[in-house]
Coordinates of C-alpha atoms in Angstrom, one line a residue:
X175 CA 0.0 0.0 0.0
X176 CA 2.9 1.9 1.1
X177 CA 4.5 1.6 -2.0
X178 CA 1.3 2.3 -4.2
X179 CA 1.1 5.6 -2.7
X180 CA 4.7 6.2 -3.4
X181 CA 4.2 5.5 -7.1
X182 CA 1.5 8.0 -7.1
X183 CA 3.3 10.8 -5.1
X184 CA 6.0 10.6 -7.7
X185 CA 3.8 10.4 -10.9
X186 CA 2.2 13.8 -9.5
X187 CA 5.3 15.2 -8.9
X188 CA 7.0 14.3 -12.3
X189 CA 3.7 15.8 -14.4
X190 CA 3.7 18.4 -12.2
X191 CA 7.6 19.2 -13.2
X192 CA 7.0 18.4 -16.6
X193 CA 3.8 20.7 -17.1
X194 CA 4.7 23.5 -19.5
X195 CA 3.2 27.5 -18.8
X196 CA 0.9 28.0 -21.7
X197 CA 1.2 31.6 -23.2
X198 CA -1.3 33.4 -25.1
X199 CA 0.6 36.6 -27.3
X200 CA -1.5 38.9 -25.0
X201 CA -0.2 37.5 -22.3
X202 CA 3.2 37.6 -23.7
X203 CA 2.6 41.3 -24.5
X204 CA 1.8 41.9 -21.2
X205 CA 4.6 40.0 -19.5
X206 CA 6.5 42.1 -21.9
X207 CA 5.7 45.1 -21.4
X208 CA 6.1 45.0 -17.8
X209 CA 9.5 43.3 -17.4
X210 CA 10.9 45.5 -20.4
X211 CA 13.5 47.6 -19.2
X212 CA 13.6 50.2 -21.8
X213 CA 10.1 50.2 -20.6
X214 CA 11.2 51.5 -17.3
X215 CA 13.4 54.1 -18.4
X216 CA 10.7 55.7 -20.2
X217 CA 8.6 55.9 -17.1
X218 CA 11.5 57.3 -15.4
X219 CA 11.6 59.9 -17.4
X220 CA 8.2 60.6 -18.2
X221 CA 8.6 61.3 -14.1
X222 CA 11.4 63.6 -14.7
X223 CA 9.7 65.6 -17.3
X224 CA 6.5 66.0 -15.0
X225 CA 8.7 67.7 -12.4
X226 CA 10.7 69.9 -15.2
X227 CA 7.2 70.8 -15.7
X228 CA 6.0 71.6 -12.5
X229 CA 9.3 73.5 -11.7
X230 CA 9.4 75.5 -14.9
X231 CA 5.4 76.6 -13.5
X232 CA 7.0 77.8 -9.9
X233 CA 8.9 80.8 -11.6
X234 CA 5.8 82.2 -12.2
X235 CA 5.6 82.3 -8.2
X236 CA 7.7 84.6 -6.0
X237 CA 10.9 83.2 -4.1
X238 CA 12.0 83.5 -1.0
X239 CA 15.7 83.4 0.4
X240 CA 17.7 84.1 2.9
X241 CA 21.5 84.6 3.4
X242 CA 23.4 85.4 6.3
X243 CA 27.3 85.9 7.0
X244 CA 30.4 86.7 9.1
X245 CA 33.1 89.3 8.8
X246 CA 36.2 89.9 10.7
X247 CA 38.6 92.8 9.6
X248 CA 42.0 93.8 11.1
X249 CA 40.4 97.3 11.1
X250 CA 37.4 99.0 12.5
X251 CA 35.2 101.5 10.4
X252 CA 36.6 104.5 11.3
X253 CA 33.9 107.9 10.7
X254 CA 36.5 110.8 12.1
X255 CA 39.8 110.5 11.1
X256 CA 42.8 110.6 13.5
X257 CA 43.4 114.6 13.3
X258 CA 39.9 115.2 14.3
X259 CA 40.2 112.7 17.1
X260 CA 43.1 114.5 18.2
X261 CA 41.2 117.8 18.1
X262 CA 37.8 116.5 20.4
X263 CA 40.3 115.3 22.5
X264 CA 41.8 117.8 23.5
X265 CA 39.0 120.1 23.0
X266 CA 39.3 121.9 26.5
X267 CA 43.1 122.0 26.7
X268 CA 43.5 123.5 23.6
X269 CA 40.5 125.7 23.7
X270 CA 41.2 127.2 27.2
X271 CA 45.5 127.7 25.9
X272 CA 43.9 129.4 23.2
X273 CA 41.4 131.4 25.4
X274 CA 44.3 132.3 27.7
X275 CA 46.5 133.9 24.9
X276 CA 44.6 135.5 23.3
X277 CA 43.4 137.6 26.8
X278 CA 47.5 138.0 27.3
X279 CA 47.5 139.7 23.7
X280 CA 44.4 141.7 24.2
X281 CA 44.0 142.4 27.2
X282 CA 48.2 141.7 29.3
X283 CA 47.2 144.2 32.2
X284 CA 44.2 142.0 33.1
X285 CA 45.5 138.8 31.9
X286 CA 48.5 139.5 34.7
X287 CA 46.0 140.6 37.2
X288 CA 44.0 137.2 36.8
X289 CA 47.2 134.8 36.1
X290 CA 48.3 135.0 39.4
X291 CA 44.8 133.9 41.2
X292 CA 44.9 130.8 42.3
X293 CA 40.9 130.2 41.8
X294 CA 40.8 131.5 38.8
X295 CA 43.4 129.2 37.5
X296 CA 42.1 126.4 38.9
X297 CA 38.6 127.3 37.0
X298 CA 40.5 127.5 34.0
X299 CA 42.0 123.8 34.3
X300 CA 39.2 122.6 35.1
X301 CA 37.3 124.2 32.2
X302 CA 39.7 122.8 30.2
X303 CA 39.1 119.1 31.5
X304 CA 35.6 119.3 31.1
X305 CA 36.1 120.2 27.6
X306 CA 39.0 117.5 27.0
X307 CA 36.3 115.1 28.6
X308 CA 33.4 116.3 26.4
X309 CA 35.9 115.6 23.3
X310 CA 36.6 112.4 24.2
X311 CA 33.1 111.6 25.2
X312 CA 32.1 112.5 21.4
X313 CA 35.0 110.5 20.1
X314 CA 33.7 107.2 22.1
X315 CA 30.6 108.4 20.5
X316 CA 32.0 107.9 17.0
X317 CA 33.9 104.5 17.6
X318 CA 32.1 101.5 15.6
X319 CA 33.8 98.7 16.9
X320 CA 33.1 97.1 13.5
X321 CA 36.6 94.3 13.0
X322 CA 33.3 91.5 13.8
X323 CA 30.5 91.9 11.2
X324 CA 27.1 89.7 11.1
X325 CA 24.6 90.4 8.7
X326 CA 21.3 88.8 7.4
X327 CA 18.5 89.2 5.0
X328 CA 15.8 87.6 3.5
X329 CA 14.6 88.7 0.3
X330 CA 11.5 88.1 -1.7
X331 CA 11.6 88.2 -5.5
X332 CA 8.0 88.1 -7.6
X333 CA 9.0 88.4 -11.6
X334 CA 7.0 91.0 -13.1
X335 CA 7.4 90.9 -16.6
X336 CA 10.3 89.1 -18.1
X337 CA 9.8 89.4 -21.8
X338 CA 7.9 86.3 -22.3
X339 CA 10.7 83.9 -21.2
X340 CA 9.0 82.4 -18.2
X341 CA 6.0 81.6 -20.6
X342 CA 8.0 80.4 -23.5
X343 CA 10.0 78.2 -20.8
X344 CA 6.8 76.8 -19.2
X345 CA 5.4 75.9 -22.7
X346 CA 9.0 73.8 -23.4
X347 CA 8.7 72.3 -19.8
X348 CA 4.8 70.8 -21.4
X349 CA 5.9 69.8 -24.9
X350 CA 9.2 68.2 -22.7
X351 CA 6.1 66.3 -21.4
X352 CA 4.5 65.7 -24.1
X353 CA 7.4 64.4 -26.1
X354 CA 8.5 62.0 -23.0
X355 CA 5.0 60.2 -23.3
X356 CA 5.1 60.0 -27.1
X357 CA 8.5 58.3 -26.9
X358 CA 7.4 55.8 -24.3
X359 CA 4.6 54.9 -26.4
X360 CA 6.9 54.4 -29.3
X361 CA 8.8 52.1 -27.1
X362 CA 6.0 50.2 -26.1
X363 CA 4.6 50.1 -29.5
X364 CA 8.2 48.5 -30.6
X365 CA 8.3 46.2 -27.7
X366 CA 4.6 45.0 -28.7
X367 CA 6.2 45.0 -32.7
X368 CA 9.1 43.0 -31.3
X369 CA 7.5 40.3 -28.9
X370 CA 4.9 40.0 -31.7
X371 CA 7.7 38.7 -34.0
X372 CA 9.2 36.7 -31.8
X373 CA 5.7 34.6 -30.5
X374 CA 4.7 34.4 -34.3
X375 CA 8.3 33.1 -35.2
X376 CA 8.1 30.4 -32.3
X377 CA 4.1 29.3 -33.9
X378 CA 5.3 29.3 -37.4
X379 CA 8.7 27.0 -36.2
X380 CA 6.4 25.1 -34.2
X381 CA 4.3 24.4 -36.7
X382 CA 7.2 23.1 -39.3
X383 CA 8.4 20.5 -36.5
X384 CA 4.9 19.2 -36.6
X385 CA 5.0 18.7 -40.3
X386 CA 9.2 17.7 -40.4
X387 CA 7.9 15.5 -38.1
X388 CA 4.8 14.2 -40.6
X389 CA 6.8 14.2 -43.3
X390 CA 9.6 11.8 -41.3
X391 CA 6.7 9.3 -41.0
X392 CA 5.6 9.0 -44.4
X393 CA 9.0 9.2 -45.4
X394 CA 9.9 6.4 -43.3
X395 CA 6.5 4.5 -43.6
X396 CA 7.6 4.5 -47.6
X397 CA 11.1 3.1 -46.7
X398 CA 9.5 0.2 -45.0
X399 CA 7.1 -0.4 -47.7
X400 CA 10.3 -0.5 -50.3
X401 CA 12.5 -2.3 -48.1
X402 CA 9.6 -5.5 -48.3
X403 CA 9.2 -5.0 -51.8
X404 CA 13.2 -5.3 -51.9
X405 CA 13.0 -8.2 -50.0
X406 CA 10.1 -9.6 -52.2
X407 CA 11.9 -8.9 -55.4
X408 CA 9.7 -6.3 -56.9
X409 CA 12.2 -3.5 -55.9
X410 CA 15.8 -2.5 -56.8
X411 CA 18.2 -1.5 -54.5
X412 CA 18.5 1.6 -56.1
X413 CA 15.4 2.4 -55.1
X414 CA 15.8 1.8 -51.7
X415 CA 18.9 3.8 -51.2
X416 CA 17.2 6.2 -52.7
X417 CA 14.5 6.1 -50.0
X418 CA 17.0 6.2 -47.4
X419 CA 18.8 9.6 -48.9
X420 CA 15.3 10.8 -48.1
X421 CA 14.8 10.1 -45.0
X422 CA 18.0 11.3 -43.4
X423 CA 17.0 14.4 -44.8
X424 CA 13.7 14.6 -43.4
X425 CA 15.7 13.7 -39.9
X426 CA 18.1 16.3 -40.4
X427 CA 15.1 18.6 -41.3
X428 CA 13.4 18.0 -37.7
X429 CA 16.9 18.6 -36.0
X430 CA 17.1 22.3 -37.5
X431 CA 13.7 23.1 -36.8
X432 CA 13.6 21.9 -33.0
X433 CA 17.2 23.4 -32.8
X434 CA 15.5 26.9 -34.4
X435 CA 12.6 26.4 -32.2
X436 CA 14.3 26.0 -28.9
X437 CA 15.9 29.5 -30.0
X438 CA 13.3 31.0 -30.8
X439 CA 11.5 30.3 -27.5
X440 CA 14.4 31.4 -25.3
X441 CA 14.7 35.0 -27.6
X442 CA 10.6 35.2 -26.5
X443 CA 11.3 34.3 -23.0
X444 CA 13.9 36.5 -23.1
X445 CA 11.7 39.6 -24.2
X446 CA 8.8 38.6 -21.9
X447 CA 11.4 38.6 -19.3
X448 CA 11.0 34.4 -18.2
X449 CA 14.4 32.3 -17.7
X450 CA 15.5 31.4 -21.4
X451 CA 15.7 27.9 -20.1
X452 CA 11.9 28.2 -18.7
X453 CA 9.6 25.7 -20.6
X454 CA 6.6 27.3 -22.5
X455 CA 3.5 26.5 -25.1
X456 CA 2.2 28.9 -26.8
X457 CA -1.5 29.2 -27.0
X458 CA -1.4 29.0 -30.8
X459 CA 1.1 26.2 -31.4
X460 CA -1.2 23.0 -31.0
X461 CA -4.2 24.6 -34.0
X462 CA -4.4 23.3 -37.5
X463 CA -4.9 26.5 -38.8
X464 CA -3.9 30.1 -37.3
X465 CA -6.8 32.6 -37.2
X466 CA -7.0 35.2 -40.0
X467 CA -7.6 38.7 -38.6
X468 CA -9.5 42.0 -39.3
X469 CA -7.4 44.9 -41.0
X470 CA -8.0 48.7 -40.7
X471 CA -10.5 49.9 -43.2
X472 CA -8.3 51.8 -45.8
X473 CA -10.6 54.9 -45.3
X474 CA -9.5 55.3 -41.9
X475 CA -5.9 54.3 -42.4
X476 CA -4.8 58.4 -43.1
X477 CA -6.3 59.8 -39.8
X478 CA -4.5 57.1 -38.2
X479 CA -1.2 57.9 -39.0
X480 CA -1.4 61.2 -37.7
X481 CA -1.4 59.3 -33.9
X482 CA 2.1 58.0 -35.4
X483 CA 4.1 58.3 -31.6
X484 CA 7.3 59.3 -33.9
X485 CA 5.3 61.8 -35.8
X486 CA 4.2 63.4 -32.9
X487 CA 7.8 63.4 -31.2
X488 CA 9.2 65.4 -34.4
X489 CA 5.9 67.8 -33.6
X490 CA 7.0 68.1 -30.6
X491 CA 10.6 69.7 -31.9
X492 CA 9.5 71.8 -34.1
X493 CA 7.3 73.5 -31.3
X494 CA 9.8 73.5 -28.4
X495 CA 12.3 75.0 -31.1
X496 CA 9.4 77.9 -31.8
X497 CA 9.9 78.1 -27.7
X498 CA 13.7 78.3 -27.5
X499 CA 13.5 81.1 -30.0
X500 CA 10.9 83.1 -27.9
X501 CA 13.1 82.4 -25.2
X502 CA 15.6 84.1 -27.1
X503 CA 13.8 87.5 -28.0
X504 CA 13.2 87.9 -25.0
X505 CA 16.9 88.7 -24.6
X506 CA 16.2 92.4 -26.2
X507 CA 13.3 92.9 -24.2
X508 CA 12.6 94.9 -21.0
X509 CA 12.8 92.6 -17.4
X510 CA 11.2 94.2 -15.0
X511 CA 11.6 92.3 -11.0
X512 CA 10.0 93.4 -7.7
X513 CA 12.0 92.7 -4.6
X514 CA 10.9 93.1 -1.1
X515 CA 12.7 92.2 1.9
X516 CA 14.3 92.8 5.6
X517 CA 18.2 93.3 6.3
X518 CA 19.7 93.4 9.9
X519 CA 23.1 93.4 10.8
X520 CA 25.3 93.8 13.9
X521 CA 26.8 96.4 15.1
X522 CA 23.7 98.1 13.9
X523 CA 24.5 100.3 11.3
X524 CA 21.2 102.2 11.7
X525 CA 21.8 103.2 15.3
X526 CA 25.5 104.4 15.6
X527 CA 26.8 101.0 15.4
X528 CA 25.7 99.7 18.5
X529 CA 26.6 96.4 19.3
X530 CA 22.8 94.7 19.1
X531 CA 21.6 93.1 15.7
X532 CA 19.0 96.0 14.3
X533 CA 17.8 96.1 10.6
X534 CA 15.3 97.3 7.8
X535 CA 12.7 96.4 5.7
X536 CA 13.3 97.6 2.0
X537 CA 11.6 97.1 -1.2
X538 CA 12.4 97.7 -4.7
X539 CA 11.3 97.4 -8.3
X540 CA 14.1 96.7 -10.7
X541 CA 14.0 97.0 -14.7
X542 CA 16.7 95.9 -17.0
X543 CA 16.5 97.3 -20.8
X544 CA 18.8 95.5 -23.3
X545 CA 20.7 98.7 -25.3
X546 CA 23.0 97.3 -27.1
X547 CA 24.6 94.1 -27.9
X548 CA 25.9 93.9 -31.4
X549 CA 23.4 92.0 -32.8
X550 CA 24.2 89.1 -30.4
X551 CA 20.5 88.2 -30.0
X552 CA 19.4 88.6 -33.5
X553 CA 22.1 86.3 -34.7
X554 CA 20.7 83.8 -31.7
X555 CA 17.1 83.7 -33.0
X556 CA 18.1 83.8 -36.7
X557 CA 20.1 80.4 -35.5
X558 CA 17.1 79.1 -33.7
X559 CA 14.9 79.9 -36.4
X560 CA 17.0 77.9 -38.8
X561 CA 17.0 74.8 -36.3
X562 CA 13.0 75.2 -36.7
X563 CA 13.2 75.1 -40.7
X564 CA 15.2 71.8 -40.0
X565 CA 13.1 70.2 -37.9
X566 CA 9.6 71.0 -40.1
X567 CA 11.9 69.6 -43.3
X568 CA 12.3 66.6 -41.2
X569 CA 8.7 66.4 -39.6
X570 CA 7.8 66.4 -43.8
X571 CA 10.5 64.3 -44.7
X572 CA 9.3 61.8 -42.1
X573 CA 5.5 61.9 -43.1
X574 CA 6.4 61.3 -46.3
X575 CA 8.1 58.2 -45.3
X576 CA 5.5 57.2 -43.5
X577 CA 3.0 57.2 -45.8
X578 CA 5.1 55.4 -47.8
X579 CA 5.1 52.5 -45.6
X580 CA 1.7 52.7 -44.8
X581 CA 1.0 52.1 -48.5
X582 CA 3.8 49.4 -48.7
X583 CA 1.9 48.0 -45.5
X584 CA -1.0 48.0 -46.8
X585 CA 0.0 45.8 -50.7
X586 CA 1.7 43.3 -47.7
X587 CA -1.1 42.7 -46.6
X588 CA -3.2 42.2 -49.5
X589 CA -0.2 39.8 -51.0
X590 CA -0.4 37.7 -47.7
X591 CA -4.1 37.3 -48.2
X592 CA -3.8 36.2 -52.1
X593 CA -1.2 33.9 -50.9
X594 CA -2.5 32.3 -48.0
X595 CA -5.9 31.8 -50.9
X596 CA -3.6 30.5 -53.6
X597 CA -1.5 28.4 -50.6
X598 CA -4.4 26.6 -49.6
X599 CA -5.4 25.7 -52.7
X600 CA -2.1 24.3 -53.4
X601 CA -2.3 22.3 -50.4
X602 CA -5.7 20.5 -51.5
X603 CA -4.2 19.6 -54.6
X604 CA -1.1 18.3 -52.8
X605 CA -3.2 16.1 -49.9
X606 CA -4.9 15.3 -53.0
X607 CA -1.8 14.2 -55.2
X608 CA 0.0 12.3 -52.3
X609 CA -3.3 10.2 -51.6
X610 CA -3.5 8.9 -55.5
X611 CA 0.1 8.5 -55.4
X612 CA -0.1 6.2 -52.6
X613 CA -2.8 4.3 -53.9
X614 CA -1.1 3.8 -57.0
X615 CA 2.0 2.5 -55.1
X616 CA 0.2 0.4 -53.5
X617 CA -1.6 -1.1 -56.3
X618 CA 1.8 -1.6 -57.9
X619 CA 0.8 1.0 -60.7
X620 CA 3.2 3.9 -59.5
X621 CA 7.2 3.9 -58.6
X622 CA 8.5 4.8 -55.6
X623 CA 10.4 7.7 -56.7
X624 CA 6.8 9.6 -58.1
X625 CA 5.8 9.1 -54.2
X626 CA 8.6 10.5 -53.4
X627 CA 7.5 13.4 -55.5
X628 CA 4.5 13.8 -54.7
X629 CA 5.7 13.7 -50.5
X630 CA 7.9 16.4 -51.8
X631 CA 5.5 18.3 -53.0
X632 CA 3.0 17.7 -49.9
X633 CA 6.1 19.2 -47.5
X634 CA 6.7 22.4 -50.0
X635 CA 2.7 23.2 -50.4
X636 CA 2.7 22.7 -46.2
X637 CA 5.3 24.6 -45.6
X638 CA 4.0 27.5 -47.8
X639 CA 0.3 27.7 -46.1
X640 CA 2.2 27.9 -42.9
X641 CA 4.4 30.5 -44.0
X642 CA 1.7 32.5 -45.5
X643 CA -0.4 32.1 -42.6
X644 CA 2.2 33.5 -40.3
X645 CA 2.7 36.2 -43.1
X646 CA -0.7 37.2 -42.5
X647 CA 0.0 38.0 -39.2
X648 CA 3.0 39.8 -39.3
X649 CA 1.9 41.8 -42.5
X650 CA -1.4 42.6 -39.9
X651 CA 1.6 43.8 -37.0
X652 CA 3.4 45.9 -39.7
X653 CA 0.4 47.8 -41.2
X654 CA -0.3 48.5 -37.1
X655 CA 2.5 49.6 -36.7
X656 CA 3.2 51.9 -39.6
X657 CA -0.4 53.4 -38.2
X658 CA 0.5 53.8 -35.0
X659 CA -2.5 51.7 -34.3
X660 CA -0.4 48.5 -32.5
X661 CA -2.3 48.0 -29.4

């Protein structure tokens, strides 16, 4: 019992490891599309351009700063120079020497009377003190201590007019935008082109290892069949050898397609970001016949390219080059800023230096008016203007190329539908030719080299149907693409 269960354990376990994911293409798109990593970097800088955006729309807004600093000089802001300071100094000693000889000059008789009274002498010098005193006091007054600076302000700045730059700048910042989410859907319009590729390659291979495989039977089923007729008499050897040559190429046939399909499958792994080595089935491997598909009515095609992602990236140049020139005129116009702020600084400049931190608040409207440059500007725009002229010859240039492969898209896929018709047909005949030449073989009417023929001729008209089949498909995936339709 024991060992029953055991056996059944292990059967689970081995169809459980040998069980194969199966794939449909959208889920292969999808699988794609996520694990892409070009995918990725467009959203990464889709998010950059939405904050380019949103700063470019703050310089509209007013700005605030602040800055602050130290200073330390080896002198001191000195108001009264060292003469003067001599002068207040000695204000009273001077003054009253002064006083004194000019009373000897006028006035000697009095001036001898008074020089020899002691209180009037002592008046004098102490006149003379006060005044020295009242000098020095004003000289204290004047000192600014200033060797340690600190200063600080914070300033507001609002842009009043600016000559259209801001505007012009804002407009680039959108189109910046608008170009980043054009170029990620041309990305992921390429990754769905490329993965599309890829899962129809893997079908189409699969397909051919089915029929290698088909064609290895009957060629070996007829090998058997000559082989007893060899044995019977009723065959040459020739004949037989001949047989074999066949069949060692159908052999070597089915080793290049399963070494071509295990390729293909780890290139679609690859893209849908899976292990190379994981083991996949794709939804549309296993059907007898792949599904034709609805096309684009050709009345509808023209709008269509106009949603062409690289069409609208090369519209998206030539405007942000109208910008960049607008951005350059508006180097000869007037700039006109209003700035509002407060300023303190210790020692406090507005108060006789003290040593406290006191300030101000100021504002001020500032203009700037371009005069003259020597043409500097103009020979800017008339530069950027040419850059524009390129970029419209290229935005025509590239339309013109694109309709060009939207018509060469479109005669694709009406080839791949008259093939796939006249493909078909050709395989009825050939199912139809290998069955009477294998009747006739075996009714002993027909040699084995004309059913050989006619096998040959079965493989080629297979092999054509499921090459036109898979071109029908991929013509489908290139007309989508050249519309900028691929979804």
């Amino acid at each position: 019992m024991r060992r029953l269960i055991g056996l059944v354990v292990l059967s689970g376990v081995m169809q459980a490891a040998g069980a194969q994911r199966i794939l449909t293409l959208d889920s292969c798109r999808a699988m794609a599309l996520r694990n892409n990593k070009q995918m990725s970097v467009q959203r990464v800088k889709q998010d950059v351009a939405k904050n380019i955006r949103k700063s470019a729309r703050t310089k509209y807004l007013p700005h605030v700063s602040a800055v602050g600093g130290y200073l330390y000089t080896s002198k001191q802001i000195s108001i009264l120079n060292d003469d003067t300071k001599d002068v207040l100094s000695n204000l009273g000693t001077n003054g009253v020497g002064a006083m004194q000889t000019g009373l000897a000059t006028a006035m000697p008789t009095l001036s001898a009377l008074f020089g020899g009274v002691a209180p009037f002498t002592s008046m004098m010098n102490g006149l003379a003190g006060r005044l020295n005193q009242f000098g020095q006091t004003v000289v204290d007054e004047f000192h600014t201590d200033t060797r340690h600076m600190f200063g600080g302000s914070i300033m507001l700045t609002q842009p009043v007019f600016m000559g259209g730059a801001i505007i012009a700048m804002n407009k680039m910042a959108d189109l910046g935008e608008d170009m980043a989410a054009n170029t990620a859907e041309a990305r992921r319009q390429e990754t769905l082109y490329q993965i599309d590729q890829a899962y129809w390659q893997v079908v189409s291979l699969r397909h051919k290892q089915k029929l290698a495989e088909g064609f290895l039977n009957l060629v070996k089923k007829l090998d058997s069949d000559v082989q007893k007729m060899i044995r019977e008499g009723v065959a040459t050897r020739s004949e037989g050898l001949s047989v074999s040559v066949k069949v060692n190429e159908a052999e070597m046939a089915v080793m290049k397609v399963n070494d071509g399909l295990t390729l293909s499958k780890m290139l679609l792994c690859q893209l849908c970001g899976l292990p190379v080595d994981e083991q996949v089935t794709l939804a549309d491997e296993e059907t007898e016949h792949i599904a034709a598909v609805n096309m684009v009515a050709n009345d509808q095609q023209a709008s269509y390219l106009e949603n062409r992602p690289e069409l609208k990236m090369l519209q998206n140049v030539v405007d942000m080059s109208h910008q960049a020139t607008n951005i350059l005129k508006a180097g000869n116009l007037p700039q006109v800023l209003l700035m509002g702020g407060y300023t303190a600084t210790n020692p406090n400049v507005y108060n006789g230096f003290q040593r406290r931190l006191g300030g101000v608040w100021n504002i001020a409207i500032m203009m700037r008016v371009p005069i003259w440059n020597w043409g500097d500007v103009a020979y800017k725009v008339r530069a950027a203007k040419g850059a524009t002229t390129i970029a419209q010859l290229e935005l025509e240039e590239a339309r013109e190329k694109m309709e060009l492969q939207v018509s060469q898209s479109q005669f694709r896929v009406s080839e791949a539908a008259k093939k796939l018709q006249l493909a078909r047909a050709s395989q009825q005949r050939a199912d139809e030719n290998l069955r009477t030449a294998n009747l006739g073989f075996q009714e002993g009417v027909i040699s084995s080299t004309t059913v050989m023929e006619a096998q040959t001729a079965w493989l080629q008209a297979q092999s054509q149907r499921i090459d036109a089949e898979i071109d029908v498909q991929l013509s489908r995936v290139n007309l989508e693409k050249a519309l900028g339709t691929l979804r």
